[in-house]
CSV table of C-alpha atoms in Angstrom, one decimal:
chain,number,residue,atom,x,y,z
A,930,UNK,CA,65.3,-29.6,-34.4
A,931,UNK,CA,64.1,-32.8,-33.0
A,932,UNK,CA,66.2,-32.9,-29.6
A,933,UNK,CA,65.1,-28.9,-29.0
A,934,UNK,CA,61.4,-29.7,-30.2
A,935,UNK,CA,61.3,-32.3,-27.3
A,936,UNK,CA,62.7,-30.8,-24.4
A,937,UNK,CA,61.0,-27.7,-25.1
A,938,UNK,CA,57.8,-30.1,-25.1
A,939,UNK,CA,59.1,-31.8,-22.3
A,940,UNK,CA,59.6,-28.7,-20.3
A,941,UNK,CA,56.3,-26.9,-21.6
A,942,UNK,CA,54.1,-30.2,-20.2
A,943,UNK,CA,55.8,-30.1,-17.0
A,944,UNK,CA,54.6,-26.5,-15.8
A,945,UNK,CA,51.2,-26.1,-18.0
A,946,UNK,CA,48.3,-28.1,-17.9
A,947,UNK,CA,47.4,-28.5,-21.1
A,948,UNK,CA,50.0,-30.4,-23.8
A,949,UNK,CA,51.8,-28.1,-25.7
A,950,UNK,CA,50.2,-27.8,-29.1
A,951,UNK,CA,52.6,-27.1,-32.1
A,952,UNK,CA,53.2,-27.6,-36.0
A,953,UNK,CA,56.3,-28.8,-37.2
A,954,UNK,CA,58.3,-28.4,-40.4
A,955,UNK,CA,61.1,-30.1,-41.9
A,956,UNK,CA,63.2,-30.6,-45.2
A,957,UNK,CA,61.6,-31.5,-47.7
A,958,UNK,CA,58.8,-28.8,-47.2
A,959,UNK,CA,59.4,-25.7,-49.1
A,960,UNK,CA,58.4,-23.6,-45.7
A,961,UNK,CA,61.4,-24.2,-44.4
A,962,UNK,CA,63.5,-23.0,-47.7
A,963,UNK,CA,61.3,-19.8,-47.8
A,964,UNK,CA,61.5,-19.1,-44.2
A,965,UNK,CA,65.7,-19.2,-44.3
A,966,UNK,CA,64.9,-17.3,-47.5
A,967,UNK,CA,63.1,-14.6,-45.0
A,968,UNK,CA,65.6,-14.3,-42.5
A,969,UNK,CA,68.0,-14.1,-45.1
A,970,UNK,CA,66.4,-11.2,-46.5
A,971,UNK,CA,66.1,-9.5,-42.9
A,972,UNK,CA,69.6,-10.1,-42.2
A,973,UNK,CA,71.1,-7.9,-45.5
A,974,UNK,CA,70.9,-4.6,-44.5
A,975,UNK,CA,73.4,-5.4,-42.2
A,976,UNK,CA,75.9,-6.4,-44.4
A,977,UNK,CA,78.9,-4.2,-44.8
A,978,UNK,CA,79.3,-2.0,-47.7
A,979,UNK,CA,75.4,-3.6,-49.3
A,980,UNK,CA,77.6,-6.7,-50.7
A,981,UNK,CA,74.2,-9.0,-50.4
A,982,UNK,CA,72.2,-5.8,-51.4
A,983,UNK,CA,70.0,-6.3,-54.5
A,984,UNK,CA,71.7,-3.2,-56.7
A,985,UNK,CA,71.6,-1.2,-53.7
A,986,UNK,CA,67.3,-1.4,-53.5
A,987,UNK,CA,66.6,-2.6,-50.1
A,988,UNK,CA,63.0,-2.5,-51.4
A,989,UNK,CA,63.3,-5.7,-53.0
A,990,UNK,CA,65.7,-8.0,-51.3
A,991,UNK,CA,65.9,-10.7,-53.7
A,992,UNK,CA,69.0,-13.6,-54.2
A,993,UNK,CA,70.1,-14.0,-57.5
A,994,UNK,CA,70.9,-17.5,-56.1
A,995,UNK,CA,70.5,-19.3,-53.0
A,996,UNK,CA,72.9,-22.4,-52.1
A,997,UNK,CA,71.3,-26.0,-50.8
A,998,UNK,CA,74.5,-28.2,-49.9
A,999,UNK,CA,73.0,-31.6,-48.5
A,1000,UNK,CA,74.3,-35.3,-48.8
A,1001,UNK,CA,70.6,-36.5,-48.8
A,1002,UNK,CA,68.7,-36.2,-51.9
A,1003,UNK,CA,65.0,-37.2,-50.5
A,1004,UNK,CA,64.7,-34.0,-48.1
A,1005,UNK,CA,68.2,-31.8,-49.1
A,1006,UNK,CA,67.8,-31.5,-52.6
A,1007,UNK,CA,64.0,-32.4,-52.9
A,1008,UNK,CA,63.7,-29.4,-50.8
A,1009,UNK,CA,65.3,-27.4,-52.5
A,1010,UNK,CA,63.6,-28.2,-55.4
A,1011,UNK,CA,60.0,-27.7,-54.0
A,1012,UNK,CA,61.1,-24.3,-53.2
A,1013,UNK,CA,62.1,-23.3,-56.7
A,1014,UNK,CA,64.1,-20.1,-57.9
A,1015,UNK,CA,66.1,-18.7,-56.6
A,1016,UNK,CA,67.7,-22.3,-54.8
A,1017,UNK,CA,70.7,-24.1,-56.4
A,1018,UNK,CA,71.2,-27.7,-54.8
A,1019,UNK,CA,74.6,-29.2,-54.5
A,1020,UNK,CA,74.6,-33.1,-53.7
A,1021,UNK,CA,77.7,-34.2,-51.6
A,1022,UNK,CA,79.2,-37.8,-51.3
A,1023,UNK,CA,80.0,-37.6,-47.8
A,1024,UNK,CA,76.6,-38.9,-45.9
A,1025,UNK,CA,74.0,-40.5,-47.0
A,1026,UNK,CA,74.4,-40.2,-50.7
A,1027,UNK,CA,77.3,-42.0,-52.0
A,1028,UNK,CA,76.2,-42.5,-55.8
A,1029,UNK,CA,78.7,-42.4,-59.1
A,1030,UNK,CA,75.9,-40.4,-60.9
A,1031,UNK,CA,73.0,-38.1,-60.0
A,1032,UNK,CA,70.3,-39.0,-57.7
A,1033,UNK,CA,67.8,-40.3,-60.5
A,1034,UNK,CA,64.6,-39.8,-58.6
A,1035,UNK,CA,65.8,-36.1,-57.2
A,1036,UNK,CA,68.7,-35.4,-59.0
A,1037,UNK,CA,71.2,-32.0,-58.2
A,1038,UNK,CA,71.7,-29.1,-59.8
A,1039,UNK,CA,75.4,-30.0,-59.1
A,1040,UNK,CA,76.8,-33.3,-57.5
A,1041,UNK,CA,80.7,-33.3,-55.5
A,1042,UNK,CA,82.4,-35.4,-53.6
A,1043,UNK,CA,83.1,-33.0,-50.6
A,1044,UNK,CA,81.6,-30.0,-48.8
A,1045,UNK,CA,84.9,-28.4,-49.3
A,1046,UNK,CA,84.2,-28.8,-53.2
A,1047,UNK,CA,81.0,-27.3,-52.6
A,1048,UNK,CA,82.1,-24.2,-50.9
A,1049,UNK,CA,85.0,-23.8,-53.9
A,1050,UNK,CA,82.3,-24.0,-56.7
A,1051,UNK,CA,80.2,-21.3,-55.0
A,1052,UNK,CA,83.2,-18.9,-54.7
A,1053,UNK,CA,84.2,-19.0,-58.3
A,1054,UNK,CA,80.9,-18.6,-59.1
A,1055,UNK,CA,79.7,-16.0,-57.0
A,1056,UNK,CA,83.4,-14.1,-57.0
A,1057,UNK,CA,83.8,-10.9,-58.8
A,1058,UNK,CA,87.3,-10.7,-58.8
């Protein structure tokens, strides 16, 4: 976001005469949860057979559950947690968080060593088979 936000500024300033004006959000605000929530949401009708489909209603387009994998618990998984149901935050050990235990300020739903063990945990979960 930061490397597109300034060349498009860069760009914008070049060939206008007034400064590009803009808002910007970033983890930890809840916008930016809600708005992949949107998109998400937009995006399910063109899933194959309505696997992502909520019972088959396309009226409602709710998630059951929504997965937040981050190794940072200050904008990852506070993020998460400012934007409430239906996000699920998994805390990895492979960035900036390398803690034995939950995050005590902004602790996880669920804490793993790997992205890997992430991805695994959600399968089992979210598998019907």
């Amino acid at each position: 976001m930061g490397a597109f936000r300034i060349a498009l500024e860069s760009i914008f300033n070049r060939i206008h005469h007034n400064a590009l004006e803009y808002t910007s959000f970033g983890k930890p605000n809840p916008f930016v949860f809600k708005n992949a929530e949107a998109i998400l949401r937009r995006l399910q009708p063109s899933c194959h057979d309505g696997y992502f489909m909520d019972n088959g209603n396309t009226g409602s387009n709710s998630f059951e559950t929504l997965y937040m994998i981050g190794d940072n618990p200050l904008v990852d998984i506070r993020g998460a947690q400012k934007a409430g149901h239906p996000w699920f935050s998994i805390l990895t050990r492979t960035g900036v968080f390398k803690g034995k235990e939950n995050h005590a300020e902004f602790p996880a739903d669920l804490v793993v060593d790997t992205v890997e063990e992430a991805v695994d945990y959600i399968l089992k979960k979210e598998s019907s088979f």
